[in-house]
Tab-separated table of C-alpha atoms in Angstrom:
chain	number	residue	atom	x	y	z
A	1	MET	CA	71.057	-106.279	5.315
A	2	ALA	CA	71.317	-104.931	8.924
A	3	GLU	CA	70.783	-101.113	9.343
A	4	PRO	CA	73.955	-99.510	10.000
A	5	ARG	CA	74.388	-98.274	13.631
A	6	MET	CA	75.473	-94.712	12.573
A	7	LEU	CA	74.537	-92.254	9.793
A	8	ALA	CA	70.837	-92.689	10.669
A	9	PHE	CA	70.337	-89.101	9.991
A	10	THR	CA	69.543	-89.909	6.380
A	11	HIS	CA	66.370	-91.591	7.514
A	12	ARG	CA	65.535	-90.588	10.966
A	13	PRO	CA	64.536	-87.102	11.885
A	14	GLN	CA	66.038	-84.958	14.674
A	15	ALA	CA	64.134	-85.241	17.969
A	16	PHE	CA	64.333	-83.680	21.282
A	17	PRO	CA	62.908	-84.990	24.623
A	18	ALA	CA	59.077	-83.987	24.809
A	19	LYS	CA	58.560	-80.846	26.565
A	20	ARG	CA	55.717	-80.593	29.078
A	21	PRO	CA	52.721	-78.410	27.736
A	22	ALA	CA	53.571	-74.775	28.427
A	23	ALA	CA	50.235	-74.284	30.406
A	24	GLU	CA	51.556	-77.120	32.755
A	25	ARG	CA	55.199	-76.263	33.216
A	26	ALA	CA	54.642	-72.567	33.635
A	27	HIS	CA	53.268	-73.276	37.158
A	28	ASP	CA	56.196	-75.051	38.615
A	29	PHE	CA	60.026	-74.943	38.739
A	30	GLY	CA	60.554	-78.543	37.563
A	31	GLU	CA	62.700	-79.146	34.440
A	32	ILE	CA	60.456	-78.670	31.243
A	33	SER	CA	61.229	-82.105	29.847
A	34	SER	CA	61.681	-85.487	31.769
A	35	GLY	CA	64.491	-86.757	29.273
A	36	TRP	CA	64.640	-89.927	27.214
A	37	ALA	CA	64.273	-93.568	27.661
A	38	GLU	CA	67.170	-95.656	26.464
A	39	PRO	CA	65.883	-96.647	22.966
A	40	GLU	CA	65.247	-92.854	22.115
A	41	ALA	CA	68.745	-91.768	23.320
A	42	GLU	CA	70.337	-94.491	21.403
A	43	ALA	CA	68.203	-93.859	18.235
A	44	GLN	CA	69.153	-90.154	18.263
A	45	ALA	CA	73.049	-90.885	18.989
A	46	ALA	CA	72.846	-93.068	15.938
A	47	ARG	CA	72.200	-90.046	13.743
A	48	CYS	CA	75.788	-88.970	14.115
A	49	SER	CA	77.722	-88.996	10.954
A	50	GLN	CA	80.997	-89.747	12.621
A	51	CYS	CA	82.714	-87.149	10.220
A	52	GLY	CA	86.401	-86.988	9.862
A	53	VAL	CA	86.675	-83.463	11.346
A	54	PRO	CA	84.249	-83.393	14.286
A	55	PHE	CA	83.171	-79.763	14.402
A	56	CYS	CA	80.996	-80.510	17.425
A	57	GLN	CA	84.140	-81.363	19.360
A	58	VAL	CA	86.223	-78.457	17.934
A	59	HIS	CA	83.494	-75.931	19.037
A	60	CYS	CA	83.001	-77.511	22.556
A	61	PRO	CA	85.088	-75.337	24.990
A	62	LEU	CA	85.927	-78.799	26.831
A	63	GLN	CA	86.780	-80.519	23.625
A	64	ASN	CA	84.534	-83.337	24.639
A	65	ASN	CA	84.966	-86.551	22.696
A	66	ILE	CA	81.371	-86.246	21.390
A	67	PRO	CA	81.345	-88.577	18.165
A	68	ASP	CA	83.125	-91.344	20.295
A	69	TRP	CA	80.488	-91.278	22.995
A	70	LEU	CA	77.687	-90.876	20.535
A	71	LEU	CA	78.879	-94.113	18.875
A	72	LEU	CA	79.246	-95.887	22.114
A	73	ALA	CA	75.598	-94.713	23.151
A	74	ALA	CA	74.250	-95.779	19.809
A	75	GLU	CA	75.611	-99.272	20.499
A	76	GLY	CA	73.984	-99.464	23.959
A	77	ARG	CA	77.382	-99.215	25.756
A	78	LEU	CA	76.107	-96.643	28.089
A	79	GLU	CA	78.528	-96.921	30.830
A	80	GLU	CA	81.483	-96.643	28.565
A	81	ALA	CA	79.820	-93.570	26.848
A	82	TYR	CA	79.352	-92.091	30.199
A	83	GLN	CA	82.923	-92.626	31.352
A	84	LEU	CA	84.287	-91.122	28.102
A	85	SER	CA	81.920	-88.026	28.442
A	86	ALA	CA	83.207	-87.592	32.141
A	87	ALA	CA	86.863	-87.911	31.084
A	88	THR	CA	86.857	-84.378	29.809
A	89	SER	CA	83.854	-82.865	32.023
A	90	THR	CA	83.584	-82.655	35.660
A	91	MET	CA	79.750	-81.905	35.432
A	92	PRO	CA	78.546	-83.415	32.155
A	93	GLU	CA	74.828	-83.463	33.500
A	94	VAL	CA	75.075	-79.718	34.067
A	95	CYS	CA	76.515	-79.021	30.662
A	96	GLY	CA	73.822	-81.296	29.138
A	97	ARG	CA	71.154	-79.130	30.771
A	98	ILE	CA	72.392	-75.626	30.433
A	99	CYS	CA	74.966	-75.259	27.633
A	100	PRO	CA	73.632	-73.334	24.747
A	101	GLN	CA	74.279	-76.330	22.415
A	102	ASP	CA	72.552	-74.458	19.565
A	103	ARG	CA	75.519	-72.039	19.732
A	104	LEU	CA	78.305	-74.645	20.309
A	105	CYS	CA	78.371	-78.263	19.491
A	106	GLU	CA	74.977	-78.631	17.877
A	107	GLY	CA	75.106	-75.345	15.932
A	108	SER	CA	78.346	-76.704	14.481
A	109	CYS	CA	77.178	-80.206	13.666
A	110	VAL	CA	77.895	-81.222	10.036
A	111	ILE	CA	74.338	-82.581	9.593
A	112	GLU	CA	72.976	-79.372	10.832
A	113	GLN	CA	74.823	-77.584	8.116
A	114	SER	CA	73.434	-79.931	5.557
A	115	GLY	CA	69.875	-79.246	6.539
A	116	HIS	CA	69.075	-82.627	8.385
A	117	GLY	CA	69.000	-81.221	11.848
A	118	ALA	CA	71.785	-81.564	14.304
A	119	VAL	CA	72.384	-84.580	16.565
A	120	THR	CA	70.796	-83.524	19.752
A	121	ILE	CA	73.954	-83.866	21.747
A	122	GLY	CA	72.979	-82.037	24.930
A	123	ALA	CA	69.975	-84.350	25.548
A	124	VAL	CA	71.995	-87.526	25.036
A	125	GLU	CA	74.717	-86.039	27.388
A	126	LYS	CA	72.022	-85.432	29.968
A	127	PHE	CA	70.647	-88.803	29.486
A	128	LEU	CA	73.984	-90.617	29.947
A	129	THR	CA	74.943	-88.887	33.086
A	130	ASP	CA	71.387	-89.142	34.718
A	131	THR	CA	71.494	-92.900	33.884
A	132	ALA	CA	75.103	-93.053	35.502
A	133	TRP	CA	73.814	-91.643	38.784
A	134	GLU	CA	70.930	-93.912	38.842
A	135	GLU	CA	72.966	-96.981	38.133
A	136	GLY	CA	75.856	-96.137	40.404
A	137	TRP	CA	78.386	-95.595	37.445
A	138	VAL	CA	79.475	-92.172	38.901
A	139	GLU	CA	82.668	-93.015	40.872
A	140	PRO	CA	83.467	-91.289	44.104
A	141	LEU	CA	86.089	-88.624	44.113
A	142	VAL	CA	89.181	-90.383	45.508
A	143	ALA	CA	92.350	-88.313	46.338
A	144	GLY	CA	95.754	-89.343	45.425
A	145	PRO	CA	98.568	-89.796	47.815
A	146	ALA	CA	98.765	-86.725	50.247
A	147	THR	CA	101.281	-84.261	49.082
A	148	GLY	CA	101.337	-82.172	52.127
A	149	GLN	CA	100.444	-78.953	50.036
A	150	SER	CA	97.082	-77.129	50.121
A	151	VAL	CA	95.162	-74.877	47.696
A	152	GLY	CA	92.781	-72.210	48.677
A	153	ILE	CA	89.930	-71.454	46.221
A	154	ILE	CA	87.878	-68.369	46.302
A	155	GLY	CA	84.337	-69.089	44.822
A	156	ALA	CA	82.453	-72.342	44.799
A	157	GLY	CA	80.889	-71.772	41.313
A	158	PRO	CA	81.593	-74.014	38.155
A	159	ALA	CA	85.247	-72.789	37.890
A	160	GLY	CA	86.011	-73.288	41.566
A	161	LEU	CA	84.202	-76.708	41.852
A	162	THR	CA	86.180	-77.871	38.608
A	163	ALA	CA	89.508	-76.814	39.969
A	164	ALA	CA	88.849	-78.163	43.424
A	165	GLU	CA	88.004	-81.689	42.035
A	166	LEU	CA	91.113	-81.851	39.696
A	167	LEU	CA	93.391	-80.708	42.457
A	168	ARG	CA	91.996	-82.989	44.995
A	169	ARG	CA	92.478	-85.955	42.615
A	170	GLU	CA	96.237	-85.324	42.759
A	171	GLY	CA	96.387	-85.413	46.506
A	172	HIS	CA	96.343	-81.790	47.522
A	173	GLU	CA	94.330	-80.560	50.327
A	174	VAL	CA	91.607	-78.246	48.891
A	175	HIS	CA	89.682	-75.590	50.792
A	176	VAL	CA	86.914	-73.685	48.963
A	177	TYR	CA	85.725	-70.302	50.330
A	178	ASP	CA	82.353	-68.870	49.252
A	179	ARG	CA	80.236	-65.926	50.471
A	180	HIS	CA	76.954	-67.791	50.166
A	181	ASP	CA	75.558	-70.434	52.461
A	182	ARG	CA	75.492	-73.223	49.879
A	183	ALA	CA	78.122	-74.013	47.387
A	184	GLY	CA	77.508	-73.943	43.571
A	185	GLY	CA	77.562	-70.222	42.757
A	186	LEU	CA	75.320	-69.445	39.870
A	187	LEU	CA	74.482	-73.073	39.546
A	188	THR	CA	72.799	-72.937	42.769
A	189	TYR	CA	71.439	-69.363	43.002
A	190	GLY	CA	71.581	-67.827	39.654
A	191	ILE	CA	70.152	-70.376	37.235
A	192	PRO	CA	66.261	-71.453	37.901
A	193	GLY	CA	65.307	-74.947	38.632
A	194	PHE	CA	63.431	-75.344	35.298
A	195	LYS	CA	66.738	-75.287	33.642
A	196	LEU	CA	68.813	-77.026	36.463
A	197	GLU	CA	67.008	-78.589	39.220
A	198	LYS	CA	68.953	-77.962	42.468
A	199	PRO	CA	69.331	-81.609	43.638
A	200	VAL	CA	71.430	-82.118	40.342
A	201	VAL	CA	73.952	-79.650	41.740
A	202	MET	CA	73.709	-80.636	45.394
A	203	ARG	CA	74.691	-84.237	44.543
A	204	ARG	CA	77.840	-83.113	42.858
A	205	ILE	CA	78.769	-80.927	45.755
A	206	ALA	CA	78.175	-83.959	48.169
A	207	ARG	CA	80.518	-85.942	46.156
A	208	LEU	CA	83.158	-83.286	46.437
A	209	GLU	CA	82.651	-83.126	50.120
A	210	ALA	CA	82.826	-86.821	50.479
A	211	GLY	CA	86.143	-86.775	48.615
A	212	GLY	CA	87.775	-84.521	51.287
A	213	ILE	CA	87.269	-80.973	49.822
A	214	ARG	CA	86.510	-78.516	52.679
A	215	PHE	CA	83.911	-75.795	52.037
A	216	HIS	CA	84.051	-72.679	54.056
A	217	LEU	CA	80.580	-71.147	53.466
A	218	ASN	CA	79.301	-67.678	54.440
A	219	THR	CA	82.866	-66.570	54.247
A	220	GLU	CA	83.806	-63.645	52.160
A	221	ILE	CA	87.526	-62.979	51.541
A	222	GLY	CA	88.436	-59.488	52.707
A	223	ARG	CA	85.640	-59.533	55.159
A	224	ASP	CA	85.764	-62.574	57.048
A	225	ILE	CA	89.372	-63.767	56.218
A	226	ALA	CA	92.006	-61.395	54.986
A	227	PHE	CA	93.348	-62.114	51.594
A	228	ASP	CA	97.142	-62.058	52.947
A	229	LEU	CA	96.060	-64.585	55.626
A	230	LEU	CA	94.488	-66.930	52.939
A	231	ARG	CA	97.926	-66.558	50.899
A	232	ALA	CA	99.758	-67.452	54.030
A	233	ARG	CA	97.541	-70.342	54.862
A	234	HIS	CA	97.923	-72.084	51.537
A	235	ASP	CA	100.571	-73.097	49.081
A	236	ALA	CA	98.593	-71.744	46.099
A	237	VAL	CA	95.410	-69.635	45.767
A	238	PHE	CA	92.937	-69.755	42.857
A	239	ILE	CA	90.537	-66.918	42.336
A	240	ALA	CA	87.160	-67.951	40.790
A	241	THR	CA	84.922	-65.439	42.009
A	242	GLY	CA	83.033	-64.830	38.732
A	243	VAL	CA	81.579	-61.394	37.992
A	244	TYR	CA	78.571	-60.114	39.978
A	245	ARG	CA	78.458	-56.262	39.886
A	246	ALA	CA	75.172	-55.707	37.902
A	247	ARG	CA	75.144	-53.168	34.999
A	248	GLU	CA	72.434	-50.742	35.080
A	249	ALA	CA	70.348	-48.953	32.479
A	250	GLY	CA	71.386	-45.513	33.598
A	251	VAL	CA	67.938	-43.812	32.860
A	252	PRO	CA	65.770	-41.617	34.895
A	253	GLY	CA	63.756	-43.483	37.539
A	254	ALA	CA	66.422	-46.221	38.117
A	255	GLY	CA	66.208	-45.818	41.844
A	256	ARG	CA	62.464	-46.139	42.099
A	257	PRO	CA	60.774	-48.849	44.306
A	258	GLY	CA	60.046	-51.794	42.022
A	259	VAL	CA	63.206	-51.528	39.896
A	260	VAL	CA	65.388	-54.464	40.815
A	261	ARG	CA	68.507	-56.317	39.674
A	262	ALA	CA	68.339	-59.601	37.902
A	263	LEU	CA	70.632	-61.398	40.192
A	264	ASP	CA	68.870	-60.209	43.354
A	265	TYR	CA	65.574	-61.396	41.856
A	266	LEU	CA	66.943	-64.876	40.809
A	267	ILE	CA	68.750	-65.473	44.180
A	268	ALA	CA	65.434	-64.649	46.093
A	269	SER	CA	63.454	-67.091	43.841
A	270	ASN	CA	66.036	-70.007	44.136
A	271	ARG	CA	66.222	-69.334	48.005
A	272	LYS	CA	62.457	-69.749	48.174
A	273	GLY	CA	62.867	-72.976	46.202
A	274	PHE	CA	65.173	-74.332	48.980
A	275	GLY	CA	62.612	-73.297	51.603
A	276	ASP	CA	64.630	-70.287	52.924
A	277	ARG	CA	63.086	-67.331	54.503
A	278	VAL	CA	63.637	-64.414	52.244
A	279	PRO	CA	62.306	-61.155	53.687
A	280	ALA	CA	62.551	-59.203	50.391
A	281	PHE	CA	60.566	-62.012	48.597
A	282	ASP	CA	57.924	-62.416	51.269
A	283	SER	CA	57.350	-58.585	51.415
A	284	GLY	CA	56.667	-58.693	47.565
A	285	GLN	CA	59.758	-56.629	46.705
A	286	LEU	CA	61.307	-59.646	44.744
A	287	ASP	CA	58.038	-61.573	43.886
A	288	ALA	CA	56.418	-61.010	40.532
A	289	ALA	CA	53.106	-62.426	41.638
A	290	GLY	CA	50.123	-60.493	40.250
A	291	ARG	CA	52.479	-57.794	38.940
A	292	ARG	CA	53.080	-56.360	35.437
A	293	ASP	CA	56.762	-57.317	34.924
A	294	VAL	CA	59.173	-55.839	32.487
A	295	VAL	CA	62.652	-57.292	31.953
A	296	VAL	CA	65.251	-55.237	30.145
A	297	GLY	CA	67.961	-57.287	28.433
A	298	GLY	CA	68.283	-60.041	25.906
A	299	GLY	CA	70.883	-62.469	27.323
A	300	ASP	CA	70.329	-65.720	29.032
A	301	THR	CA	69.917	-63.959	32.457
A	302	ALA	CA	66.995	-62.084	31.035
A	303	MET	CA	65.463	-65.329	29.765
A	304	ASP	CA	65.843	-66.733	33.162
A	305	CYS	CA	64.068	-63.762	34.706
A	306	VAL	CA	61.150	-63.673	32.344
A	307	ARG	CA	60.428	-67.318	32.777
A	308	THR	CA	60.803	-67.168	36.507
A	309	ALA	CA	58.168	-64.236	36.601
A	310	ILE	CA	55.680	-66.512	34.523
A	311	ARG	CA	56.043	-69.215	37.197
A	312	GLN	CA	55.486	-66.739	39.988
A	313	GLY	CA	52.216	-65.769	38.646
A	314	ALA	CA	52.956	-62.344	37.129
A	315	ALA	CA	50.062	-60.531	35.589
A	316	SER	CA	52.141	-59.945	32.409
A	317	VAL	CA	55.556	-60.360	31.475
A	318	THR	CA	57.250	-58.280	28.812
A	319	CYS	CA	61.005	-58.321	27.659
A	320	LEU	CA	62.628	-55.208	26.090
A	321	TYR	CA	65.605	-55.736	23.965
A	322	ARG	CA	67.374	-53.155	21.968
A	323	ARG	CA	68.328	-55.483	18.914
A	324	ASP	CA	66.152	-57.924	16.967
A	325	ARG	CA	65.603	-61.633	17.531
A	326	ALA	CA	68.454	-62.603	15.154
A	327	ASN	CA	71.012	-60.644	17.059
A	328	MET	CA	70.011	-61.252	20.642
A	329	PRO	CA	72.761	-62.942	22.736
A	330	GLY	CA	70.513	-65.354	24.572
A	331	SER	CA	69.674	-68.942	23.456
A	332	ALA	CA	67.175	-69.000	20.609
A	333	ARG	CA	65.646	-72.208	22.285
A	334	GLU	CA	65.136	-70.083	25.568
A	335	VAL	CA	63.395	-67.441	23.688
A	336	ALA	CA	61.059	-69.918	22.114
A	337	ASN	CA	60.382	-71.552	25.374
A	338	ALA	CA	59.627	-68.154	26.913
A	339	GLU	CA	57.210	-67.246	24.135
A	340	GLU	CA	55.239	-70.604	24.434
A	341	GLU	CA	54.899	-69.703	28.196
A	342	GLY	CA	53.327	-66.202	27.504
A	343	VAL	CA	56.198	-63.873	27.476
A	344	VAL	CA	55.881	-60.850	25.111
A	345	PHE	CA	59.057	-59.670	23.408
A	346	GLU	CA	59.414	-56.074	22.390
A	347	TRP	CA	62.368	-56.218	19.831
A	348	LEU	CA	64.301	-53.020	18.848
A	349	ALA	CA	63.345	-51.353	22.122
A	350	ALA	CA	65.510	-49.537	24.757
A	351	PRO	CA	64.369	-47.974	27.863
A	352	LEU	CA	64.394	-44.156	28.238
A	353	ALA	CA	62.906	-43.813	31.675
A	354	PHE	CA	61.397	-45.766	34.479
A	355	GLU	CA	58.217	-43.797	35.236
A	356	GLY	CA	56.182	-43.262	38.294
A	357	PRO	CA	54.628	-40.650	40.649
A	358	GLY	CA	56.937	-37.830	41.734
A	359	ASP	CA	60.748	-38.385	41.837
A	360	ASP	CA	60.809	-41.346	43.970
A	361	GLY	CA	57.316	-42.959	43.805
A	362	PRO	CA	56.958	-46.706	42.863
A	363	VAL	CA	57.513	-47.662	39.065
A	364	THR	CA	54.478	-47.674	37.037
A	365	GLY	CA	55.768	-48.068	33.495
A	366	VAL	CA	58.832	-48.077	31.239
A	367	ARG	CA	59.087	-45.371	28.530
A	368	ALA	CA	60.985	-46.876	25.721
A	369	GLN	CA	62.598	-45.820	22.374
A	370	ARG	CA	62.233	-47.756	19.119
A	371	MET	CA	65.425	-48.616	17.628
A	372	ARG	CA	66.910	-49.686	14.297
A	373	LEU	CA	69.883	-51.733	13.437
A	374	GLY	CA	72.880	-49.611	11.841
A	375	ALA	CA	76.364	-50.395	10.974
A	376	ALA	CA	78.292	-53.413	12.492
A	377	ASP	CA	80.574	-52.731	15.243
A	378	ALA	CA	84.105	-54.359	15.613
A	379	SER	CA	82.461	-57.671	16.565
A	380	GLY	CA	80.421	-57.898	13.575
A	381	ARG	CA	77.039	-57.246	15.327
A	382	ARG	CA	74.969	-54.389	14.040
A	383	MET	CA	74.727	-51.310	16.270
A	384	PRO	CA	71.149	-50.250	17.600
A	385	GLU	CA	70.435	-46.693	16.691
A	386	PRO	CA	67.236	-44.665	18.032
A	387	GLU	CA	64.355	-43.997	15.478
A	388	ALA	CA	63.636	-40.418	16.004
A	389	GLY	CA	60.225	-39.700	17.378
A	390	LYS	CA	59.169	-43.199	17.957
A	391	THR	CA	58.571	-43.837	21.656
A	392	PHE	CA	56.013	-46.004	23.651
A	393	THR	CA	55.171	-46.972	27.316
A	394	VAL	CA	54.864	-50.337	28.783
A	395	ALA	CA	52.889	-50.526	31.997
A	396	ALA	CA	54.950	-51.979	34.945
A	397	ASP	CA	54.864	-52.653	38.584
A	398	LEU	CA	58.187	-54.375	38.464
A	399	VAL	CA	61.066	-53.860	36.403
A	400	ILE	CA	64.157	-56.273	36.299
A	401	GLU	CA	67.461	-54.890	34.875
A	402	ALA	CA	69.137	-57.956	33.348
A	403	LEU	CA	71.979	-56.127	31.462
A	404	GLY	CA	75.001	-58.144	32.294
A	405	PHE	CA	77.676	-58.196	34.839
A	406	ASP	CA	81.016	-56.534	35.628
A	407	PRO	CA	83.688	-57.497	37.922
A	408	GLU	CA	83.784	-56.272	41.483
A	409	ASP	CA	86.739	-54.329	42.562
A	410	LEU	CA	88.846	-57.121	43.963
A	411	PRO	CA	92.064	-55.264	44.547
A	412	THR	CA	90.257	-53.042	46.945
A	413	ALA	CA	87.963	-55.981	48.436
A	414	PHE	CA	90.943	-57.993	49.010
A	415	ALA	CA	93.341	-55.235	50.206
A	416	ALA	CA	95.664	-56.421	47.470
A	417	PRO	CA	96.688	-53.273	45.387
A	418	ASP	CA	99.357	-55.279	43.666
A	419	LEU	CA	96.718	-57.629	42.164
A	420	ALA	CA	96.757	-56.386	38.645
A	421	VAL	CA	93.487	-55.952	36.698
A	422	THR	CA	92.606	-54.954	33.042
A	423	ARG	CA	90.824	-51.542	32.228
A	424	TRP	CA	87.694	-53.636	32.522
A	425	GLY	CA	88.387	-54.626	35.918
A	426	THR	CA	88.935	-58.373	35.248
A	427	ILE	CA	92.031	-60.063	36.772
A	428	ARG	CA	95.130	-59.698	34.468
A	429	THR	CA	96.952	-62.966	33.973
A	430	GLY	CA	99.976	-63.831	31.873
A	431	GLN	CA	100.107	-66.338	29.046
A	432	GLY	CA	98.432	-68.884	31.432
A	433	PHE	CA	96.461	-68.242	34.551
A	434	ALA	CA	99.112	-66.712	36.938
A	435	THR	CA	98.298	-63.497	38.305
A	436	SER	CA	100.689	-60.616	39.145
A	437	LEU	CA	100.931	-62.146	42.706
A	438	PRO	CA	103.179	-65.143	43.230
A	439	GLY	CA	101.275	-68.290	43.775
A	440	VAL	CA	97.960	-66.809	42.946
A	441	PHE	CA	95.997	-67.862	39.850
A	442	ALA	CA	92.709	-66.963	38.400
A	443	ALA	CA	90.337	-68.280	35.697
A	444	GLY	CA	86.614	-68.111	34.561
A	445	ASP	CA	84.601	-64.963	34.355
A	446	ILE	CA	86.721	-62.957	36.547
A	447	VAL	CA	89.432	-63.270	33.936
A	448	ARG	CA	87.385	-63.683	30.746
A	449	GLY	CA	84.508	-61.492	31.694
A	450	ALA	CA	80.796	-62.614	31.890
A	451	SER	CA	80.492	-65.809	29.867
A	452	LEU	CA	79.232	-69.365	29.712
A	453	VAL	CA	79.502	-72.013	32.529
A	454	VAL	CA	81.338	-74.388	30.140
A	455	TRP	CA	84.066	-71.808	29.556
A	456	ALA	CA	84.659	-71.268	33.270
A	457	MET	CA	84.940	-75.158	33.504
A	458	ARG	CA	87.351	-75.313	30.589
A	459	GLU	CA	89.624	-72.488	32.018
A	460	ALA	CA	89.400	-73.958	35.494
A	461	ARG	CA	90.703	-77.287	34.065
A	462	ASP	CA	93.651	-75.477	32.367
A	463	ALA	CA	94.376	-73.468	35.563
A	464	ALA	CA	94.367	-76.566	37.614
A	465	ALA	CA	97.058	-78.052	35.315
A	466	GLU	CA	99.186	-74.885	35.770
A	467	ILE	CA	98.594	-74.836	39.538
A	468	LEU	CA	99.807	-78.545	39.587
A	469	GLN	CA	103.057	-77.632	37.823
A	470	TYR	CA	103.529	-74.742	40.149
A	471	LEU	CA	103.059	-76.893	43.265
A	472	ALA	CA	105.283	-79.641	41.889
A	473	ALA	CA	107.973	-77.111	41.183
A	474	ALA	CA	107.653	-75.597	44.729
A	475	SER	CA	107.991	-79.017	46.224
A	476	ARG	CA	111.066	-79.956	44.320
A	477	GLY	CA	112.512	-76.553	45.311
A	478	ALA	CA	111.740	-77.336	49.002
A	479	LYS	CA	113.294	-80.747	48.742
A	480	GLU	CA	116.563	-79.306	47.150
A	481	ALA	CA	116.698	-76.555	49.773
A	482	ALA	CA	116.416	-79.119	52.495
C-alpha cells in the first residue's frame, strides 16, 4: 500500500534546515542555514495533518492558505504552491525568514499541540519562494489600466511596500517617499543580514521599481517636502512611517559615551554591510569589536543587537532582561541561536545606572538590580519587582539600549495639527484606516504601535483595499460633477 502523501507526522520527525556551526556563523552576516533541497521540503510539508480547522492559517496575520500550499508542496507541485503562498503575501520569502513562526503559525499547529512537533512552515515558505526566484516563477509587477489617480506613500518599509504593490496593480500611479537612501525600512536597515540577507530585500524593491512605482529617497516629509504639498500632489496619501523614537532606560549615566541606541547601532552595521562609509562606526562608536557589550532589553531587536555584536568581534556580550526566559517577548529560537553563539543572558535583571568615571566619562559598567516576578498585569504577564538588596555590576565598554520604540510626533513634524493621534502618539484612525484628514490613511506600526513585520503587511493590505474604494468613489464623483 502506497504511503499517504500527508499525515506523515505520525512516523516522520520534525526537522529544520541544518544550521551552520555556531563557531562558523558567528564570524559573518550570512544567513545561518542554507535552506532545504526539494526532497527535504516535500517531506516536511507532508507532515501536515490537513486538519479541518487550520489554526496555523487562523493565527497567521495574513491568513495565508498554509495547509493548501503544504499539500501542493508535498506533491511536488512547487510552482502552484508558490503561487498560492504569494496570493496572500507580497513578500513570502521575507515572512519565511523573519516571522516568529513559533509564536504564530507553527505555535498554533495542531500536531505541535499533540506533541509531535509543528510542521516547519516558515522553512517551507522560504524554500518555495527562493525556488520561485531561481526558476523565474515570480511574475513581474504589471500595472492595470491607468486610472489617472495617484497615491503618495510615506515610508518604504514593509507596510509602504505592500500597499504600493497592491495599489499599482490597480493602475494607480504610486510614489513612495522615504528618509533613507535605500528603500526597505527596517527590512533594509534594522534587521541584520544573518536573519534577512539584503539581496532578498533589494530584488523585491527592484521588482516594484520595474513595475512603475517611483521611489523618492533621502526625502523626509516636513523637511524636504511639506505635508500639505504632498496632499495636494496626490489623490490619496498613505502614512506608513513605522515607529522609530527609541525608549530609554532613564537611569543615571544614560548620556555617557558608549551608551547607544539599538537602531543607531543596527543601521550602522547594516550600512557597513552595503559597503557604505559610516563615520560613527569607523570611529569605533558603533562598533562592538574588542569591547565588552551589554544589551538592555529582551525583544527581537535586543536579539539582533547581541548577535550582531558577536559577529563584530565583541570581547563579551551580555543581555540584561528584567523578566525570565519564559516571559521574554523575543523569539525563543533567537534566544537559542544567541546562546549557541556565546551570548550570556542575565535574566531577572534591570539596569540601575550606567557607571563610569565622573559625571560624563565613558561607560565602564552597568549596575543592575535583581528582580522577581510578581502579580500579573492586565495583559496577563507577571510584573517584575525588585529584590531588595540584591544588586550586581556587569563590566561594559558599550551599552546598547534595546527597549522598544515609540512614535515620532508626526503632527508637529508634518505641520499638521489636525492629524489626530492617540495618547500614545500613534495615529488615530476610524473603524478602518482613514485618519482625521480627508484622503489620508495610515496603517502598520504608526497605528498599531511597535509590532511584527507581518502585521504591518496585513494592515497595509487592508488599508490598500480601503484606499481603492476611496479613489473609486472620488472618480465617480468627479465624473458625475462633470
